[in-house]
CSV table of C-alpha atoms in Angstrom, one decimal:
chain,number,residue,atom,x,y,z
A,206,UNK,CA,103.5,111.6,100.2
A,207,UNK,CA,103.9,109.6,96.7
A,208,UNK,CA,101.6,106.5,96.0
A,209,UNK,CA,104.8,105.3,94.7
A,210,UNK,CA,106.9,102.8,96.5
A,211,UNK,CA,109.9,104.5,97.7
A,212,UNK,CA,113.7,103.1,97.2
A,213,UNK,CA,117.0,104.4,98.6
A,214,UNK,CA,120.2,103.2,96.7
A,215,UNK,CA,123.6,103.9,97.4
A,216,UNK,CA,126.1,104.4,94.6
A,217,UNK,CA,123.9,105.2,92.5
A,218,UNK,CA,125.9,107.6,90.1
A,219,UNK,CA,127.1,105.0,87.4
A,220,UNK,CA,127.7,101.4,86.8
A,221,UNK,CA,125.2,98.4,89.1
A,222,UNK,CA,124.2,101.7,91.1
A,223,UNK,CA,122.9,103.2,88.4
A,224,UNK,CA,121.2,100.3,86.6
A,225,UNK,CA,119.3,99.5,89.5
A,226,UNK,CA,117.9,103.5,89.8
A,227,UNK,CA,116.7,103.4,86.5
A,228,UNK,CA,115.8,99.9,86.5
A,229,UNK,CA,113.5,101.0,89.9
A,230,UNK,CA,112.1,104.4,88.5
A,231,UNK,CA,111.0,102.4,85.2
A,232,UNK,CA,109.4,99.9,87.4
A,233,UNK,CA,107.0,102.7,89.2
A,234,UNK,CA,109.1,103.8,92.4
A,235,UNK,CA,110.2,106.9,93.4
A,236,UNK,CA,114.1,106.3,93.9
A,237,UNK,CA,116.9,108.8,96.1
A,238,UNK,CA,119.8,108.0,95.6
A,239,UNK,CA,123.7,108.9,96.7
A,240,UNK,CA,127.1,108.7,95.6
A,241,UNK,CA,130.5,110.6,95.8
A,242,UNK,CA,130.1,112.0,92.7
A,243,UNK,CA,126.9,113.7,90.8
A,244,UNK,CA,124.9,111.8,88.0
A,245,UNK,CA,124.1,113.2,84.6
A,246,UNK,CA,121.3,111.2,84.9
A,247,UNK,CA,117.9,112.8,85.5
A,248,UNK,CA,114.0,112.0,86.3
A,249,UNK,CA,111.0,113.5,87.4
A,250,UNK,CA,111.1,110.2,90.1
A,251,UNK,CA,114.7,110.7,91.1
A,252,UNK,CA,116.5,112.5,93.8
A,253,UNK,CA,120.4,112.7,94.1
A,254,UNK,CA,122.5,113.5,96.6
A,255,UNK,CA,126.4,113.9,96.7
A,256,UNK,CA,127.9,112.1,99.4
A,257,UNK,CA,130.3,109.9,101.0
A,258,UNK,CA,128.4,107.0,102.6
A,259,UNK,CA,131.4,106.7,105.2
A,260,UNK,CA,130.5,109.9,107.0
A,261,UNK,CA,127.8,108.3,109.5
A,262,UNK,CA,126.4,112.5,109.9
A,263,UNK,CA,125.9,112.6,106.0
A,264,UNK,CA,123.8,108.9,105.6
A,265,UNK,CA,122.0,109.6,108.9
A,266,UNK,CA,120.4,113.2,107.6
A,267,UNK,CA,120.2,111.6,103.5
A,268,UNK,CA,118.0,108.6,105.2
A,269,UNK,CA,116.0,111.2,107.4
A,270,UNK,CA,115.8,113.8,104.6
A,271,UNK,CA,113.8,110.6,102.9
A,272,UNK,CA,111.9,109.9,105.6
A,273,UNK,CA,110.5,113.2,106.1
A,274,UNK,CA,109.6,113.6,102.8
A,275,UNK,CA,107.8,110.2,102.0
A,276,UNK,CA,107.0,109.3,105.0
A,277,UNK,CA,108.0,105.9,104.7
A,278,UNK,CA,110.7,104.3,102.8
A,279,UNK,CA,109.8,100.8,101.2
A,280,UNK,CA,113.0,99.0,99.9
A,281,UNK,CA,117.0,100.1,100.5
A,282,UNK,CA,119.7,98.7,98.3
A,283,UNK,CA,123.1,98.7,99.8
A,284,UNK,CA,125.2,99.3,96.3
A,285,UNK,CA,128.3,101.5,97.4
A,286,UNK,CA,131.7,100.2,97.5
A,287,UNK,CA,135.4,100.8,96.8
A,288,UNK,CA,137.2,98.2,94.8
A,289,UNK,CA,140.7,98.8,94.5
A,290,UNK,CA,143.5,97.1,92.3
A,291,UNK,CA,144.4,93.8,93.6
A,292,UNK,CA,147.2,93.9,96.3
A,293,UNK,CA,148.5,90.5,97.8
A,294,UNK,CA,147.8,91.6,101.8
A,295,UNK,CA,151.3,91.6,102.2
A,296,UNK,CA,151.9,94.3,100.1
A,297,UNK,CA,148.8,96.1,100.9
A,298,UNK,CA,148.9,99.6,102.1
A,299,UNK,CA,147.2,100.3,105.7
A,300,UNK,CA,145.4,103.6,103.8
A,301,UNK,CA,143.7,101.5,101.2
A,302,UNK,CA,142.4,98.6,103.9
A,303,UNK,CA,140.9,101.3,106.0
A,304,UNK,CA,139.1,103.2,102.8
A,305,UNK,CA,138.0,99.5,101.6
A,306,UNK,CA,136.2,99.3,104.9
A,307,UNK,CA,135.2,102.4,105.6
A,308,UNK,CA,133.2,102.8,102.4
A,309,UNK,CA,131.9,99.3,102.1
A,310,UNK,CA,131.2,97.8,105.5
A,311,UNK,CA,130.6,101.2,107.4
A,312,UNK,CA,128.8,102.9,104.8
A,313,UNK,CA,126.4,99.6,104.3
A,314,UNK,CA,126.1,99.9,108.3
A,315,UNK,CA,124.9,103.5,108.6
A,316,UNK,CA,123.0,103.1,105.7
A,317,UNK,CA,121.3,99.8,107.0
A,318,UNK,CA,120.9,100.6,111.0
A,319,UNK,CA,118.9,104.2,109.9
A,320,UNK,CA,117.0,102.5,107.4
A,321,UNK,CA,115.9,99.5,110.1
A,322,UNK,CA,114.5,102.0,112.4
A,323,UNK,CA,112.2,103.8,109.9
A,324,UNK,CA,111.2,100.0,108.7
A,325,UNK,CA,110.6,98.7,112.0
A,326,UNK,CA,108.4,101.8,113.0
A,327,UNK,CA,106.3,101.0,110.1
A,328,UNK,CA,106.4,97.5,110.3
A,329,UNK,CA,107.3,96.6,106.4
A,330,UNK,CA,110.5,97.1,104.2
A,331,UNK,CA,113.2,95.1,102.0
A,332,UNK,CA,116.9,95.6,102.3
A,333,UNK,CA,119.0,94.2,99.6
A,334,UNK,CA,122.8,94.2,100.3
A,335,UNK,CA,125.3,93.3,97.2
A,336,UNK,CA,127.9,91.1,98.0
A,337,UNK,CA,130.6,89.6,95.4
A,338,UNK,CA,132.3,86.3,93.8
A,339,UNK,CA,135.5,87.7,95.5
A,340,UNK,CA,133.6,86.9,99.2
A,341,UNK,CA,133.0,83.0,97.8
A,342,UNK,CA,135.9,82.6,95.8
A,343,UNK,CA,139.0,83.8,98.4
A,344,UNK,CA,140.4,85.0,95.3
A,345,UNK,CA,143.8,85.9,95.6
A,346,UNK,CA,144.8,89.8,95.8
A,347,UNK,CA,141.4,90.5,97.5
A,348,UNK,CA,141.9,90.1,100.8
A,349,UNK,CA,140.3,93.7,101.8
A,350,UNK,CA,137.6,93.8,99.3
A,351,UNK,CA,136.7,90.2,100.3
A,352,UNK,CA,136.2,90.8,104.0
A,353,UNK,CA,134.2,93.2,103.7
A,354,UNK,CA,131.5,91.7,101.5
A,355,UNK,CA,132.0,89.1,103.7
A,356,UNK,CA,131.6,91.3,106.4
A,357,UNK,CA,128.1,93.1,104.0
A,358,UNK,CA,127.0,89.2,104.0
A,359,UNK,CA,126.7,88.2,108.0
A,360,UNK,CA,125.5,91.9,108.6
A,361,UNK,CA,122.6,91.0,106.3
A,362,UNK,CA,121.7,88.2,108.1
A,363,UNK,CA,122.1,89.0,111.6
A,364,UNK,CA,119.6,92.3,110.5
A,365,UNK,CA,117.2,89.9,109.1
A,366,UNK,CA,116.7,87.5,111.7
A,367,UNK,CA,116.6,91.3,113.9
A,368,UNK,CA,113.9,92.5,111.5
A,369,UNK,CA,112.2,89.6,111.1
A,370,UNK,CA,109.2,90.5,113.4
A,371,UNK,CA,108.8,93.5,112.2
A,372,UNK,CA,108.4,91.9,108.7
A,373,UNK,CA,111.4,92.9,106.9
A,374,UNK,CA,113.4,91.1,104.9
A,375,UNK,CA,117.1,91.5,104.3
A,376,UNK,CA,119.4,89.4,101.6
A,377,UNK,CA,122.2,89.2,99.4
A,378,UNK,CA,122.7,89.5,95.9
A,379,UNK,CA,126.3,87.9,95.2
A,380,UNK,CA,127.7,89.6,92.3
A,381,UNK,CA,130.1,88.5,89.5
A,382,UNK,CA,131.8,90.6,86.8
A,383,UNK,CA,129.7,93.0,85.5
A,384,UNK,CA,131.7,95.3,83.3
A,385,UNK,CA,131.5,98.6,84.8
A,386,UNK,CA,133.4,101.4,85.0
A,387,UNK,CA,135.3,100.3,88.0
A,388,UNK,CA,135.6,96.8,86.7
A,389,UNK,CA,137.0,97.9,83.4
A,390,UNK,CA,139.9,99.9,84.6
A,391,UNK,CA,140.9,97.1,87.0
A,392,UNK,CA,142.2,96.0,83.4
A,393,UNK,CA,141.7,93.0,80.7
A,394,UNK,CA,144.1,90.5,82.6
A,395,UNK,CA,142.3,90.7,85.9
A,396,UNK,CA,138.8,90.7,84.4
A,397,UNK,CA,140.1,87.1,82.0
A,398,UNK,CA,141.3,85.7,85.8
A,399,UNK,CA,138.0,86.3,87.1
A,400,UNK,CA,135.5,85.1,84.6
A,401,UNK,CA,137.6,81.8,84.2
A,402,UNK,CA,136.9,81.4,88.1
A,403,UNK,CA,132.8,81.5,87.5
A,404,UNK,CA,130.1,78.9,86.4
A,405,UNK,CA,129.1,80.8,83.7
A,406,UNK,CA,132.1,82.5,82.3
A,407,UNK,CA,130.7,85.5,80.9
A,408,UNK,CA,129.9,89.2,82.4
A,409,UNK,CA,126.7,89.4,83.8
A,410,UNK,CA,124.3,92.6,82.3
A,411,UNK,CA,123.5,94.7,85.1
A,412,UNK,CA,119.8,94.3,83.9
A,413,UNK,CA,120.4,91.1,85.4
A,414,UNK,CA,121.4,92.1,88.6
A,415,UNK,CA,118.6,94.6,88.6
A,416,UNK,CA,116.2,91.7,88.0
A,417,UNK,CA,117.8,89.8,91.6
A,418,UNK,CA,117.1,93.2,93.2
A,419,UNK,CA,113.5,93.2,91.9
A,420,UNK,CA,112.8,89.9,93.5
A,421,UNK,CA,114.3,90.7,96.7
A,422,UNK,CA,112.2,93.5,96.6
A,423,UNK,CA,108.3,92.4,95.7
A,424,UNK,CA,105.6,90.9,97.5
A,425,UNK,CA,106.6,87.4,95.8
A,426,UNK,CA,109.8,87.7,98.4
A,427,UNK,CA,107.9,87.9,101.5
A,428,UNK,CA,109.2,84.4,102.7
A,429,UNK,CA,112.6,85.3,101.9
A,430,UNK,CA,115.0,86.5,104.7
A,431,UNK,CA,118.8,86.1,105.2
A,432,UNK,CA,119.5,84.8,101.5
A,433,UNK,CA,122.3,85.4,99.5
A,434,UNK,CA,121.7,84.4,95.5
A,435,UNK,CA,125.0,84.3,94.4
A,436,UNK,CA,125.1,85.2,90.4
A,437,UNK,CA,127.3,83.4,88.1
A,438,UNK,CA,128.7,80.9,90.3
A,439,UNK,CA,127.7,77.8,91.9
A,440,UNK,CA,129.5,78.0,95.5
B,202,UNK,CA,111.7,122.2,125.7
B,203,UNK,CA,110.1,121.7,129.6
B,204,UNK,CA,109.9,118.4,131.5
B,205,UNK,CA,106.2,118.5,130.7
B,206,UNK,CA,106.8,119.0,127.1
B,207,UNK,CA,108.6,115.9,126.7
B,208,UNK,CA,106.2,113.8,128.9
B,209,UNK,CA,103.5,114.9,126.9
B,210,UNK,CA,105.5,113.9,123.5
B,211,UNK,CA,106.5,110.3,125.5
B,212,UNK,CA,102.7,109.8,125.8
B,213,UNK,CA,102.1,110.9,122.6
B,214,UNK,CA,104.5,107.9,121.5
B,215,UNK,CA,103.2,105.8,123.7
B,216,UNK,CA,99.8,106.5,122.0
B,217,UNK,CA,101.0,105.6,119.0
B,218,UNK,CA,102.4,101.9,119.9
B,219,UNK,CA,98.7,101.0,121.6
B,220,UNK,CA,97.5,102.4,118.2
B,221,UNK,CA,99.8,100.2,116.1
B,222,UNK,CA,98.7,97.0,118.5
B,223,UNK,CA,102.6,97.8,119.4
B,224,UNK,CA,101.7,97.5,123.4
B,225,UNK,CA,99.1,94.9,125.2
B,226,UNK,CA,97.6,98.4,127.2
B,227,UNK,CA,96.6,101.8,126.7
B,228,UNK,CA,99.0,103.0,129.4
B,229,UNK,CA,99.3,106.5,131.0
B,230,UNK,CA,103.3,106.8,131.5
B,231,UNK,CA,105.1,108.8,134.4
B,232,UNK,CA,108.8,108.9,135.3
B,233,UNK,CA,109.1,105.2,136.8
B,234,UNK,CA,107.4,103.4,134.0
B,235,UNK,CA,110.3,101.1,132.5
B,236,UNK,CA,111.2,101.2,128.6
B,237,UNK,CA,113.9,98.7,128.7
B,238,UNK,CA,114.3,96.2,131.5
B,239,UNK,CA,112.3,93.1,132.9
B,240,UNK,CA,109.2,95.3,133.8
B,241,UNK,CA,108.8,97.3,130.6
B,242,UNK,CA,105.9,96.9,128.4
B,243,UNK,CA,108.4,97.0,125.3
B,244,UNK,CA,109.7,94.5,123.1
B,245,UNK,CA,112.6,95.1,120.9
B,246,UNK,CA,110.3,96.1,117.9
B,247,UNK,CA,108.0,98.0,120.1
B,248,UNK,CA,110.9,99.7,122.0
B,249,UNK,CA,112.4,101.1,118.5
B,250,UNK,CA,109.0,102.6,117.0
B,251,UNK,CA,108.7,104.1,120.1
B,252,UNK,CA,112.3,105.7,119.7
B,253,UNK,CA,111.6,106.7,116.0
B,254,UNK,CA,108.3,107.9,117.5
B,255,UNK,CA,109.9,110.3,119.8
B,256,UNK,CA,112.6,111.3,117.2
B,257,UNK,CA,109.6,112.3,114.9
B,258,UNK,CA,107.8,114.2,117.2
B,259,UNK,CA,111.0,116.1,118.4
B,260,UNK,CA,112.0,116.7,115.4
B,261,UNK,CA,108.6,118.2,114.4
B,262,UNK,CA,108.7,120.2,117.7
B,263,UNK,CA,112.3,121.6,116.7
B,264,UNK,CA,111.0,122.5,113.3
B,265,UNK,CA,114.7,122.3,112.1
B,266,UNK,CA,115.3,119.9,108.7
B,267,UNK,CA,118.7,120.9,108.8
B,268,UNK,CA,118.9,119.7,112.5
B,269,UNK,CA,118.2,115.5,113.1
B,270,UNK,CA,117.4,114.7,116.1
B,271,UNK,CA,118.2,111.2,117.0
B,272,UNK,CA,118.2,109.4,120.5
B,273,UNK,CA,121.5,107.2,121.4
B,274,UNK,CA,120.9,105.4,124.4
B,275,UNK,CA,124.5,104.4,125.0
B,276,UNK,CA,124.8,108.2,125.3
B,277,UNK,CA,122.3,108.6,127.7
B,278,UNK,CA,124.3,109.4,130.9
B,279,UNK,CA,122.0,107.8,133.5
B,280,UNK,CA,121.8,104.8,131.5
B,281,UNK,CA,123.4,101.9,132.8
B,282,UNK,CA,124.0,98.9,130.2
B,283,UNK,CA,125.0,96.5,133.1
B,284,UNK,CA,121.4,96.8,134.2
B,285,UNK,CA,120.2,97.4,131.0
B,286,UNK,CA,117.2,99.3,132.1
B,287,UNK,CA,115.6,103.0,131.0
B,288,UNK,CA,112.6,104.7,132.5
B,289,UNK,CA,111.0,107.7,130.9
B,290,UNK,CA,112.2,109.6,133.3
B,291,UNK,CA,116.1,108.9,132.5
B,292,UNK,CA,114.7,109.8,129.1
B,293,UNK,CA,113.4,112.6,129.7
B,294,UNK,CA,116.5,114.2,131.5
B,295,UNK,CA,118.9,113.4,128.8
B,296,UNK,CA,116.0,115.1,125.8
B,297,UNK,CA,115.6,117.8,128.1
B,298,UNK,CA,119.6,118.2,128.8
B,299,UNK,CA,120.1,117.9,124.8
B,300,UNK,CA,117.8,120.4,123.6
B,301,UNK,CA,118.8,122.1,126.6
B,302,UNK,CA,122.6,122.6,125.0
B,303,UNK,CA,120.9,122.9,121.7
B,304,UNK,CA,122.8,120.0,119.8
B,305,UNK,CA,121.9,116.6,118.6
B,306,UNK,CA,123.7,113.7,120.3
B,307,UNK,CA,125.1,112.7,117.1
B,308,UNK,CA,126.7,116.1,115.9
C-alpha cells in the first residue's frame, strides 16, 4: 500500500496525457498510466503500461493490476483518444469512424465501468473525463471526433448521478487547442480555424488543463458532480 | 472450488457489507436469500461492493494475477433479466461452473 493518493490516466505517453502524469506525480500521487506506445518518461512514482484502451481484456486486468497493488485507486482521468484529420462525414471512411469510437468512447467505457466498481466498493473516488471544443462547437469536418466526446460527456454524467451515493464524483474538462503532438500535425490551417472559433483565441498550456484536473480531483470538489468546465470558450 | 467454498466466500462478503454499514443486518446467507430483486437486502451500491467483494476473494483464492476473475451477471445462465432477480444460490452455480471450466467469464 502507498500513503500516496493513487491516479490512473489513460494516454499518458505524450502530449495532455503526459502533462497531467507528471503534473500528478509532482503533486504527491502515485500515477499508472497507459498508452499505445511506451514513454521515455520515468519516476520512482510512475508505472507504464503499453496498451490499447479499446481491448476491454487489456483495461480490465491494467485497472485490476492497480487495484491489487494499492489497494485502492483514488482519482481516474479518462485522457485517451484518436483525433484524425478532418473528413466532411460524407467523405469519411467507415475504418476511421469505427477507430474514432472504439478508442475514445469504448476505451473511456472500460476504463470508467472497472474503475466505478473498485470506487464504489470503497465508497470514495474522482473521475475526470476530457471532452473537447469540437463537442460544443459542431465544427465542421468533426463529425466522428465530436460524437464521441459528446458521447465521453453524457457517459460522465449519467456515472455521476450512478456514483453519487457512493461519493464519487465524475466531470468534464472541455478542452481547446492545446498544441500537442497530435494537434500540431493536424497542420497550421486547421489549428488558425480553430482558435478563431474560441473565446480566448490562444492555445491553452497543458499546465492549464492539468490545473482543471487538480480541482476535479481534491477535496475542495467534493460538491462537484456531472460538470463539464469547458476551457477557452464560453458555450 | 466446492459449493461450500463459495458459500463460505459469499458470507465472507456479506461480512464485509454489515462491516462497511453496507446492510441494515448481520445476516447469515443460504441459497434462497435474494441479491437482486424486491426481497434483497442490497441496494445498487451495496449490491456492487458485494460483487467486487467476491471478485476479491476469488481472486485471492485462485492466487492467479495473471488470471481476473470478474463476475458478469448477464452471463449468469440462470439469471433471468425479465425478473431481474439473483439468489446466492444462482451465484453460486455459475462461480462454481466457471472455476469449474477453469476460465474467467470475460476471457
Amino acid at each position: 500500500m502507498t500513503e500516496r493518493p493513487v491516479m490512473l490516466v489513460t494516454g499518458s505517453s505524450r502530449g495532455i496525457g503526459l502533462g497531467i502524469a507528471k503534473h500528478f506525480v509532482s503533486a504527491g500521487y502515485d500515477v499508472h498510466g497507459c498508452s499505445r506506445g511506451s514513454t521515455e518518461w520515468e519516476s520512482e512514482w510512475y508505472q507504464h503500461t503499453v496498451l490499447d484502451v479499446s481491448d476491454e481484456q487489456s483495461v480490465t486486468r491494467w485497472v485490476r493490476q492497480a487495484r491489487s497493488r494499492w489497494k485502492r485507486i483514488d482519482a481516474l482521468v479518462c485522457n485517451a483518444a484518436f483525433a484524425p484529420a478532418t473528413h466532411p462525414l460524407s467523405l469519411t471512411n467507415t475504418d476511421i469512424w469505427q477507430q474514432v469510437l472504439r478508442t475514445n468512447i469504448d476505451g473511456t467505457f472500460f476504463a470508467c465501468r472497472e474503475v466505478a466498481r473498485t470506487m464504489t466498493a470503497q465508497r470514495s473516488g474522482r473521475i475526470v473525463t476530457l471532452s473537447s471544443m469540437a463537442a460544443a462547437l459542431h465544427i465542421e469536418g468533426t463529425a466522428a471526433y465530436a460524437a464521441s466526446k459528446s458521447a465521453i460527456v453524457e457517459m460522465t454524467k449519467v456515472l455521476a448521478r450512478e456514483l453519487a451515493p457512493a461519493g464519487v464524483t465524475c466531470n468534464v474538462v472541455g478542452v481547446s487547442v492545446v498544441m500537442t503532438d497530435t494537434v500540431t500535425a493536424l497542420g497550421q490551417a486547421v489549428t488558425e480555424r480553430a482558435l478563431e472559433r474560441l473565446t480566448f483565441k490562444r492555445p491553452l498550456e497543458v499546465e492549464e488543463v492539468c490545473h482543471v484536473v487538480e480541482f476535479f480531483c481534491s477535496p475542495a470538489s467534493s460538491a462537484v458532480t456531472g460538470q463539464v468546465l469547458q476551457l477557452g470558450l464560453v458555450t | 472450488m466446492t459449493r461450500s467454498q463459495v458459500m463460505l466466500l459469499i458470507q465472507d462478503a456479506f461480512d464485509a457489507l454489515w462491516e462497511a454499514d453496507l446492510v441494515g443486518e448481520n445476516l447469515r446467507v443460504d441459497e434462497t436469500t435474494d441479491l437482486l430483486g424486491p426481497e434483497t437486502l442490497l441496494d445498487s451500491i451495496a449490491f456492487v461492493t458485494f460483487i467486487v467483494e467476491c471478485e476479491d476473494r476469488l481472486q485471492a483464492a485462485i492466487g492467479d494475477d495473471d488470471h481476473f476473475v470478474s463476475i458478469a451477471i448477464t452471463e449468469i445462465h440462470d439469471f433471468n433479466p425479465e425478473e431481474a432477480r439473483l439468489t446466492v444460490g444462482v451465484l453460486v452455480d455459475y462461480i462454481v461452473r466457471e472455476h469449474a471450466a477453469g476460465e474467467s467469464p470475460r476471457d
